[in-house]
PDB file of C-alpha atoms in Angstrom:
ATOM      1  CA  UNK A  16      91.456 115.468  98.272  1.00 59.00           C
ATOM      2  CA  UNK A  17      94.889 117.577  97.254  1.00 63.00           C
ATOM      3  CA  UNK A  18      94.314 118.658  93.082  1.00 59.00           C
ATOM      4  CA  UNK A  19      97.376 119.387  90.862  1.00 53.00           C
ATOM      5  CA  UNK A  20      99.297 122.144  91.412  1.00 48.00           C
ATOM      6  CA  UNK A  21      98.520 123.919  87.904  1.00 46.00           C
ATOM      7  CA  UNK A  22     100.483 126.966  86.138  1.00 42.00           C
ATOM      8  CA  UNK A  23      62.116 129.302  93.344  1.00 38.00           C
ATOM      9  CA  UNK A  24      60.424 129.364  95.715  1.00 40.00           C
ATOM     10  CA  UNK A  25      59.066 131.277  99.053  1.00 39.00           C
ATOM     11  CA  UNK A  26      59.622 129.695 102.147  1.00 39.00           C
ATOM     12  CA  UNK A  27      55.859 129.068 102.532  1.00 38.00           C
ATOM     13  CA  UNK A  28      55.221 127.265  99.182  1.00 37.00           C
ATOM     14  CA  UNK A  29      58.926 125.021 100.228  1.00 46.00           C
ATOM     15  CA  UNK A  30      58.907 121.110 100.221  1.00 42.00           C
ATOM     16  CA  UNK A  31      57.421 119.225 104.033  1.00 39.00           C
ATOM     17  CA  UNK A  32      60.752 118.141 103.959  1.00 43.00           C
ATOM     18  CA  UNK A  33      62.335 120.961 105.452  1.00 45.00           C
ATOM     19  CA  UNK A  34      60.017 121.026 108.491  1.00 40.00           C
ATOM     20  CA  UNK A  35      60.498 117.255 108.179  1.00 42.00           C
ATOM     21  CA  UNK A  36      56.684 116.709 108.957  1.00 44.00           C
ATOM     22  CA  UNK A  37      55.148 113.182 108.442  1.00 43.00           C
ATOM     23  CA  UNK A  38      51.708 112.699 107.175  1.00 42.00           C
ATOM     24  CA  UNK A  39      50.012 113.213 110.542  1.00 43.00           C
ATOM     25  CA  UNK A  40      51.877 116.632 111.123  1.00 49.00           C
ATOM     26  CA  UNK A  41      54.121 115.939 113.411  1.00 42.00           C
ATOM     27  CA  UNK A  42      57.879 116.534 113.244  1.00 43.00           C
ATOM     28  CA  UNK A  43      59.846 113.435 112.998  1.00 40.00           C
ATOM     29  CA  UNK A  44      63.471 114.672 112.740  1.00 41.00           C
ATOM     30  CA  UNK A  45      65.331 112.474 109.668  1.00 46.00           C
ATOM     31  CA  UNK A  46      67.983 109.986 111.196  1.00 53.00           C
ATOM     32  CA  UNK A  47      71.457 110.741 110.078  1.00 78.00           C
ATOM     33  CA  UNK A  48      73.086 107.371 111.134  1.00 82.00           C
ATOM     34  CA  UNK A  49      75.427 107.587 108.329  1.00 86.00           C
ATOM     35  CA  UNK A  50      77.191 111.107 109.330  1.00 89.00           C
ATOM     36  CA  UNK A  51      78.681 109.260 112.448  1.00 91.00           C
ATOM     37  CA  UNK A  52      82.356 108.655 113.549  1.00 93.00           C
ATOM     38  CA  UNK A  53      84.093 105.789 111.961  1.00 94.00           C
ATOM     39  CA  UNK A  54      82.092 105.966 108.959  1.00 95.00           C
ATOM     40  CA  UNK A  55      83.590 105.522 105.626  1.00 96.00           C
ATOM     41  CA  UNK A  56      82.898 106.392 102.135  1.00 97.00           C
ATOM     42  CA  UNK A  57      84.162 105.707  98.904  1.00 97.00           C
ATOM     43  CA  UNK A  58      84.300 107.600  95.157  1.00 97.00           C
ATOM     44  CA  UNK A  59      85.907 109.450  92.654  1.00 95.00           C
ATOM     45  CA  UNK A  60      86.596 113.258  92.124  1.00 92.00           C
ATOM     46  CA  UNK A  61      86.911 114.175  88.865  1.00 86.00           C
ATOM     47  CA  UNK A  62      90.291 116.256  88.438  1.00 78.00           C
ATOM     48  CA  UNK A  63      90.992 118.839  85.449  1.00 67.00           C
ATOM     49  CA  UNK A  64      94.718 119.656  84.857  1.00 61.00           C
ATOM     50  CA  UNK A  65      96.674 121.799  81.659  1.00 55.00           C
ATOM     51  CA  UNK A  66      98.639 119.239  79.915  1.00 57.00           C
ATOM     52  CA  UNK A  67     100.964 120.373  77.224  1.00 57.00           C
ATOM     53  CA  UNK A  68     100.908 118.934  73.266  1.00 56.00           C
ATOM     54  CA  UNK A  69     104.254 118.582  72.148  1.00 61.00           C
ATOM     55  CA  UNK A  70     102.575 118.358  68.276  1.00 63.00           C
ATOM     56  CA  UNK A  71     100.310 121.013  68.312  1.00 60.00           C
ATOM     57  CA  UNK A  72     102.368 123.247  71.253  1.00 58.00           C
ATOM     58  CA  UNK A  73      99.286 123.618  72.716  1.00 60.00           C
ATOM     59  CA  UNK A  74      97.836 123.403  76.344  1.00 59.00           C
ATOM     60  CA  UNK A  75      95.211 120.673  76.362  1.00 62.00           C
ATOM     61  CA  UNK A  76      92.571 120.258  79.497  1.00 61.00           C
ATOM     62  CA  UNK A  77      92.723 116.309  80.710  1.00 71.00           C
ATOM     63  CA  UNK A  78      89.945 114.970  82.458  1.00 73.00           C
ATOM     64  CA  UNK A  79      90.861 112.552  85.286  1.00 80.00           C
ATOM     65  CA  UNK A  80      88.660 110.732  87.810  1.00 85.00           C
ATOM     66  CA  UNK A  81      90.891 110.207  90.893  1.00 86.00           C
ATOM     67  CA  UNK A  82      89.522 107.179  93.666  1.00 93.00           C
ATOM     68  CA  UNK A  83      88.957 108.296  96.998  1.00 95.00           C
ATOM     69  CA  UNK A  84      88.095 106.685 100.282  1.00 97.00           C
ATOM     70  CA  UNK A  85      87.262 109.296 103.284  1.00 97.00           C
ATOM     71  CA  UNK A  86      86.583 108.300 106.795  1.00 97.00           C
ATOM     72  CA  UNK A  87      84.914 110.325 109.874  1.00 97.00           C
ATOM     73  CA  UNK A  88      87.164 110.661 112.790  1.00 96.00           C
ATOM     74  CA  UNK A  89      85.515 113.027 114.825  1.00 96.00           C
ATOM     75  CA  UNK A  90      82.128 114.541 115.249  1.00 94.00           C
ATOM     76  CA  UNK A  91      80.779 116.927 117.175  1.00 93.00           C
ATOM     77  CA  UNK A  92      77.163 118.022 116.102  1.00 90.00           C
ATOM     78  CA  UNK A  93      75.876 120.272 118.409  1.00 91.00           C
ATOM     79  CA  UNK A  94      79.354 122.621 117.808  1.00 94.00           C
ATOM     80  CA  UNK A  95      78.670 121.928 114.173  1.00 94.00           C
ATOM     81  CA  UNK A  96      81.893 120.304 113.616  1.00 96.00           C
ATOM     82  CA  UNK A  97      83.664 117.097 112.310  1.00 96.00           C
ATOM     83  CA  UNK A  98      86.734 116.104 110.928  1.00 98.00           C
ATOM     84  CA  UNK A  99      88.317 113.047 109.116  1.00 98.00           C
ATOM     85  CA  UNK A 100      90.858 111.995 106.313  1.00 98.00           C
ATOM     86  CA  UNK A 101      90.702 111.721 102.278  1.00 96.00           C
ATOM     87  CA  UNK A 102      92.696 109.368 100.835  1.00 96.00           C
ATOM     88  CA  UNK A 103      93.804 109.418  97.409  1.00 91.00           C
ATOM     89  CA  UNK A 104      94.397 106.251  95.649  1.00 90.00           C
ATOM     90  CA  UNK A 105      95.331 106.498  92.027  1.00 82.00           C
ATOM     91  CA  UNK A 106      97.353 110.076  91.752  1.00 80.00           C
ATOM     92  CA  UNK A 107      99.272 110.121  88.571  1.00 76.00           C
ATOM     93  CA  UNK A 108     102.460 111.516  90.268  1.00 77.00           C
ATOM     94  CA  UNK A 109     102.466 110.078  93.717  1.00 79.00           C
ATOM     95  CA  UNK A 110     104.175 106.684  93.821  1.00 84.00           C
ATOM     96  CA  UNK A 111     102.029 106.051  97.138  1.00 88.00           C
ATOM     97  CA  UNK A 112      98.002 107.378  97.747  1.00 91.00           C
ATOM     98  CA  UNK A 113      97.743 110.430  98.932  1.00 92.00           C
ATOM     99  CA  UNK A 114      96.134 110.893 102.625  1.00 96.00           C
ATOM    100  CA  UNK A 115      95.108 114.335 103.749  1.00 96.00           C
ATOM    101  CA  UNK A 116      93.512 115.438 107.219  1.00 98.00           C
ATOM    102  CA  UNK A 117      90.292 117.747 107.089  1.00 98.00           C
ATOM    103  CA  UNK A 118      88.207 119.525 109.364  1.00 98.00           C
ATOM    104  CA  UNK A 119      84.403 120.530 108.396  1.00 98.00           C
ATOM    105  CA  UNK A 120      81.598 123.318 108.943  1.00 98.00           C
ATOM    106  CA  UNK A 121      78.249 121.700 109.167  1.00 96.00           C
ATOM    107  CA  UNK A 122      75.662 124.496 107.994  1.00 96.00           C
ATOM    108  CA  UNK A 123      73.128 124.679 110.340  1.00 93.00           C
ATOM    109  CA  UNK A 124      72.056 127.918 111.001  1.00 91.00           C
ATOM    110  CA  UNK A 125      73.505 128.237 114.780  1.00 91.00           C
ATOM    111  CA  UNK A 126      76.811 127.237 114.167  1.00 94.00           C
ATOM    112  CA  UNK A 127      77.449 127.807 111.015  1.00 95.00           C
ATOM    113  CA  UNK A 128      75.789 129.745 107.733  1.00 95.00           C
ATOM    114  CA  UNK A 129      76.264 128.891 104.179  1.00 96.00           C
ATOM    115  CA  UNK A 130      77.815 131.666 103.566  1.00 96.00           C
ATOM    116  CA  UNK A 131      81.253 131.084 104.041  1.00 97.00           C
ATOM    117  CA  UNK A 132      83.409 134.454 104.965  1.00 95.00           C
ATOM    118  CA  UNK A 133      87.350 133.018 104.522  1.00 96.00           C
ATOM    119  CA  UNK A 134      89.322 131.135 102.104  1.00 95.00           C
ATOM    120  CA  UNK A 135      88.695 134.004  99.087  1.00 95.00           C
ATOM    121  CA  UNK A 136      84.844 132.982  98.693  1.00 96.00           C
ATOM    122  CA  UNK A 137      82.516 135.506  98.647  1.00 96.00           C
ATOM    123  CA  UNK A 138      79.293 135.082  98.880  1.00 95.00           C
ATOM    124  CA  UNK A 139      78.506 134.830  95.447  1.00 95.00           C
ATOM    125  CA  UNK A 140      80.598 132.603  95.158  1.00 95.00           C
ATOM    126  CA  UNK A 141      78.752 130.372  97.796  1.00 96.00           C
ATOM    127  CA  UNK A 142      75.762 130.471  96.418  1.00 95.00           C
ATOM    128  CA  UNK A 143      77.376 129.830  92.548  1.00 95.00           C
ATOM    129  CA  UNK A 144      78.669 126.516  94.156  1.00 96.00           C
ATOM    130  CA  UNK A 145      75.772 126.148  96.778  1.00 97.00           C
ATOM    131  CA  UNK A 146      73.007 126.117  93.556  1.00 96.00           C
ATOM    132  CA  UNK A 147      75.458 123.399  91.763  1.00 95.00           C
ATOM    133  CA  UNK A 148      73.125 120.370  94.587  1.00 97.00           C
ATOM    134  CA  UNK A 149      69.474 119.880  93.408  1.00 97.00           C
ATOM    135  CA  UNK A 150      68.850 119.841  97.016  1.00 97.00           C
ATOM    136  CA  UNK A 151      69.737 122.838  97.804  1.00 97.00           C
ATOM    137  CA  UNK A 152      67.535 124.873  95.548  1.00 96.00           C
ATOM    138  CA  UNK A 153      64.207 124.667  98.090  1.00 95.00           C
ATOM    139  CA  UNK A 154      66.378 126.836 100.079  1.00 96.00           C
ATOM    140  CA  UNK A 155      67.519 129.010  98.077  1.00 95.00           C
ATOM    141  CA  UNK A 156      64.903 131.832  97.855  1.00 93.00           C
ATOM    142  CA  UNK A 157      64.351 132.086 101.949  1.00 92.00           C
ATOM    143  CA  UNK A 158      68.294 132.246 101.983  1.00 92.00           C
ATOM    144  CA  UNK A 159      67.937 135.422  99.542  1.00 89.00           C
ATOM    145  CA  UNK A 160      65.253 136.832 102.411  1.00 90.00           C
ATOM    146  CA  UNK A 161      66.877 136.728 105.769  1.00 89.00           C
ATOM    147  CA  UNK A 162      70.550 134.369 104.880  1.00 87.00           C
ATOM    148  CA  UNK A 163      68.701 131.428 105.452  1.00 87.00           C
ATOM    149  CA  UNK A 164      68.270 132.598 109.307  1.00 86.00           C
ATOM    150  CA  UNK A 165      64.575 131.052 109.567  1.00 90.00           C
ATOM    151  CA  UNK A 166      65.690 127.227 107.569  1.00 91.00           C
ATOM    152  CA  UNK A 167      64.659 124.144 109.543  1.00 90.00           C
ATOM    153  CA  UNK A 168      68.563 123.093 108.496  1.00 92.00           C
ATOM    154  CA  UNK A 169      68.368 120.116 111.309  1.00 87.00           C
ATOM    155  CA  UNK A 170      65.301 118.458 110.194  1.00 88.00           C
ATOM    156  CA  UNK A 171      65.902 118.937 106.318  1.00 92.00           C
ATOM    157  CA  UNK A 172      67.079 115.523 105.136  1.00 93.00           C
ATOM    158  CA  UNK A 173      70.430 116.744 103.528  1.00 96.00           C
ATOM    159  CA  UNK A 174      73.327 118.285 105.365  1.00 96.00           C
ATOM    160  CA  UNK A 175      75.670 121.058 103.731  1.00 97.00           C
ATOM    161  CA  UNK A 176      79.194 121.036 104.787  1.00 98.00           C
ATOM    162  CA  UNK A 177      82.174 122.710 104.355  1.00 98.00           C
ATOM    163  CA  UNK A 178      85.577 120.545 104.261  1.00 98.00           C
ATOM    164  CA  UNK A 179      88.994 122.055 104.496  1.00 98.00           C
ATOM    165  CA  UNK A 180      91.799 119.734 104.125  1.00 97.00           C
ATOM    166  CA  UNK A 181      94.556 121.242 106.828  1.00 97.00           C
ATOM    167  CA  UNK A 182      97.937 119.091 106.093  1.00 96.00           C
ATOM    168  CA  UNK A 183      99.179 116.349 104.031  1.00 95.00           C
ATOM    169  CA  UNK A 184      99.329 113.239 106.756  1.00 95.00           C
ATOM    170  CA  UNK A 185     101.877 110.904 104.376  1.00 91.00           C
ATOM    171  CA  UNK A 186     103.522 113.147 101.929  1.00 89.00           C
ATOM    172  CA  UNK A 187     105.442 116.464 101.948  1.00 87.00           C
ATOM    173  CA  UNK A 188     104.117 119.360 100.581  1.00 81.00           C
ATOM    174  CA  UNK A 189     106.660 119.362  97.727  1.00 80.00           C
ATOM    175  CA  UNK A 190     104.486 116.613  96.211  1.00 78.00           C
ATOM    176  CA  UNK A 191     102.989 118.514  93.328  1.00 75.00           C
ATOM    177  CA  UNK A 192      99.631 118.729  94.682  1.00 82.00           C
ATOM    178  CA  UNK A 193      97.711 121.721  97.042  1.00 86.00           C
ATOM    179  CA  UNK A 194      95.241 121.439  99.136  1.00 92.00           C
ATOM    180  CA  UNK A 195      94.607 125.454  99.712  1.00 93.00           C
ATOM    181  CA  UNK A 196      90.788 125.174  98.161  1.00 95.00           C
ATOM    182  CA  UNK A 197      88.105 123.699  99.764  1.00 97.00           C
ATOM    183  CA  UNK A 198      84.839 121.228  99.334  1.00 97.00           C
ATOM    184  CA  UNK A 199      81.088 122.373  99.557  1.00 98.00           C
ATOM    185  CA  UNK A 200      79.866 119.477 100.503  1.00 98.00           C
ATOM    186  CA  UNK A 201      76.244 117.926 100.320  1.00 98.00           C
ATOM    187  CA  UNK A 202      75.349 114.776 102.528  1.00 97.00           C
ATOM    188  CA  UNK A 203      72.386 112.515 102.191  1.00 96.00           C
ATOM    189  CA  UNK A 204      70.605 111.516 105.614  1.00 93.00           C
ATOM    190  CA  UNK A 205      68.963 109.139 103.493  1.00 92.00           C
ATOM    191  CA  UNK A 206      71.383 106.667 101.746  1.00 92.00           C
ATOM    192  CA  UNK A 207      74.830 108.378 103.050  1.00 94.00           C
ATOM    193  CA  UNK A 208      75.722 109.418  99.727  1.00 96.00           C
ATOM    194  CA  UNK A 209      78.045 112.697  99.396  1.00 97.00           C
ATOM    195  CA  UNK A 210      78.256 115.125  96.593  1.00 97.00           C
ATOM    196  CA  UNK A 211      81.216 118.098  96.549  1.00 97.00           C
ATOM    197  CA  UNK A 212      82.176 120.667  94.454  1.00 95.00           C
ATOM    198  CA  UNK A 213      85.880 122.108  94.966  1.00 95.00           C
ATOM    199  CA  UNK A 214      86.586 125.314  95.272  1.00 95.00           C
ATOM    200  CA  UNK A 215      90.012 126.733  94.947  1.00 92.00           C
ATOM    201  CA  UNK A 216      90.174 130.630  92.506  1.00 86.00           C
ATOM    202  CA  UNK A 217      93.998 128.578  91.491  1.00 83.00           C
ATOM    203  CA  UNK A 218      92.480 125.326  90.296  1.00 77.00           C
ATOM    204  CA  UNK A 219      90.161 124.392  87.513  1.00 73.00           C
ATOM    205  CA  UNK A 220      86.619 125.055  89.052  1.00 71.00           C
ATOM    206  CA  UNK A 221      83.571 122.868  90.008  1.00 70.00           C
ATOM    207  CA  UNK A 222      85.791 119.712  90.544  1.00 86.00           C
ATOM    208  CA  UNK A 223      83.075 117.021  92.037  1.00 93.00           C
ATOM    209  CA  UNK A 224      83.031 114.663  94.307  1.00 95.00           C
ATOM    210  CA  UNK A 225      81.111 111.488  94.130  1.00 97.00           C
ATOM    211  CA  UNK A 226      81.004 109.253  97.158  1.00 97.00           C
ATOM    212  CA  UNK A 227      78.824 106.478  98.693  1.00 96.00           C
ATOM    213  CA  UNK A 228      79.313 104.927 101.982  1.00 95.00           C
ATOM    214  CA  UNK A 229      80.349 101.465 102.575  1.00 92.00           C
ATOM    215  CA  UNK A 230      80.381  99.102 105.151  1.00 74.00           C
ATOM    216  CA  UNK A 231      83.823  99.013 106.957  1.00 64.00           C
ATOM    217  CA  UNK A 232      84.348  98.711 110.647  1.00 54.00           C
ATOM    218  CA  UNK A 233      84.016 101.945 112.201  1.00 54.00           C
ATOM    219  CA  UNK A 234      86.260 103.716 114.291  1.00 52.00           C
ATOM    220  CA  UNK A 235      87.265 107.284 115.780  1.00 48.00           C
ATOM    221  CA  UNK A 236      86.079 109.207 118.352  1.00 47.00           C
ATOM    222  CA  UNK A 237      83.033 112.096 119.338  1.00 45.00           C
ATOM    223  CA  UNK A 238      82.879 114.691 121.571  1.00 44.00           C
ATOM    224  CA  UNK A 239      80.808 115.127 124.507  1.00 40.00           C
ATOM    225  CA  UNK A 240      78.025 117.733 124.321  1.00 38.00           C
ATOM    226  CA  UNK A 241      78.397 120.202 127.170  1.00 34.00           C
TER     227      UNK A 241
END
């Protein structure tokens, strides 16, 4: 979603999740029926913008939580891609909401690492936004051995994305808002739900996004694996 433009453990000793081992040792890959196309979700992000106090002449930090619906279009998991749109529904200075496209980076070790290499993140400051999801800390000390090269990513029940919003797709982009950051993204195989942390070095930092999915008609399209 566009924001206001503003002036431990070893990998031994890690949870049977991430081999995704039942109780009779054998590996029964999680189903992620929720990370399909058509899919939608719905939430809030939680904005932070410099407002100015006439009294005091003073900049004061408001806090705004911003409704959001976001919907899968594409999906392409063996490329380790998909890509969708983020609608914005209650924007203070948009008389209409807000739609963006976005294209994402699934991390899963083949594809794609966590560590991100473009759009001004380094690595530390992957892992400053990576450690921000509970469920990422299991990982976190085999990604400090080898950069996670030896993770069971596709059998751990979460999924961590990258999202990069690419162009507004109902507004111009003289509409007061950017979209030059980008989410870290963690998705739920279980329940569907989606936690994101913004990431922008121009915008207020660790932004979140809270979504759930719902139960809309799906629609969009996938990609053939070849």
């Amino acid at each position: 979603m566009p924001v206001r433009v503003e002036e431990t453990s070893s990998s031994s000793s890690a949870p049977s999740q991430l081999s995704g081992e039942n109780s009779s040792g054998h590996t029964s890959p999680p189903v992620c029926t929720l990370l399909t196309v058509g899919q939608a979700f719905s939430g809030t992000q939680n904005v932070s913008s410099l407002q100015k106090d006439e009294a005091w002449r003073v900049n004061v930090r408001i806090q705004e939580a911003w409704r959001v619906n976001v919907r899968i279009q594409g999906c392409d998991l063996d490329h380790g891609y998909l890509c969708g749109t983020m609608e914005a529904l209650n924007v203070p200075m948009a008389d209409t909401p807000v739609v963006t496209f976005w294209e994402g980076e699934i991390v899963d070790g083949k594809n794609y690492t966590f560590f991100t290499g473009k759009w001004e993140a380094s690595s530390e400051d992957d892992i400053r936004h990576w450690t921000k999801f509970p469920s990422f800390q299991p990982l976190l000390e085999q990604l400090k051995v080898d950069g996670g090269k030896s993770l069971d990513l596709i059998n751990y029940r979460y999924k961590f994305m990258r999202w990069k919003e690419q162009y507004f797709v109902n507004v111009g982009t003289d509409c007061g808002l950017t979209i030059a950051g980008f989410y870290y993204v963690c998705f739920s195989c279980t329940d569907g739900s989606i936690n994101g942390c913004y990431y922008d070095p121009n915008s207020s930092p660790f932004q979140k996004l809270e979504l759930k999915s719902t139960n809309e008609g799906r629609s969009g399209f996938s990609f053939s694996s070849y």
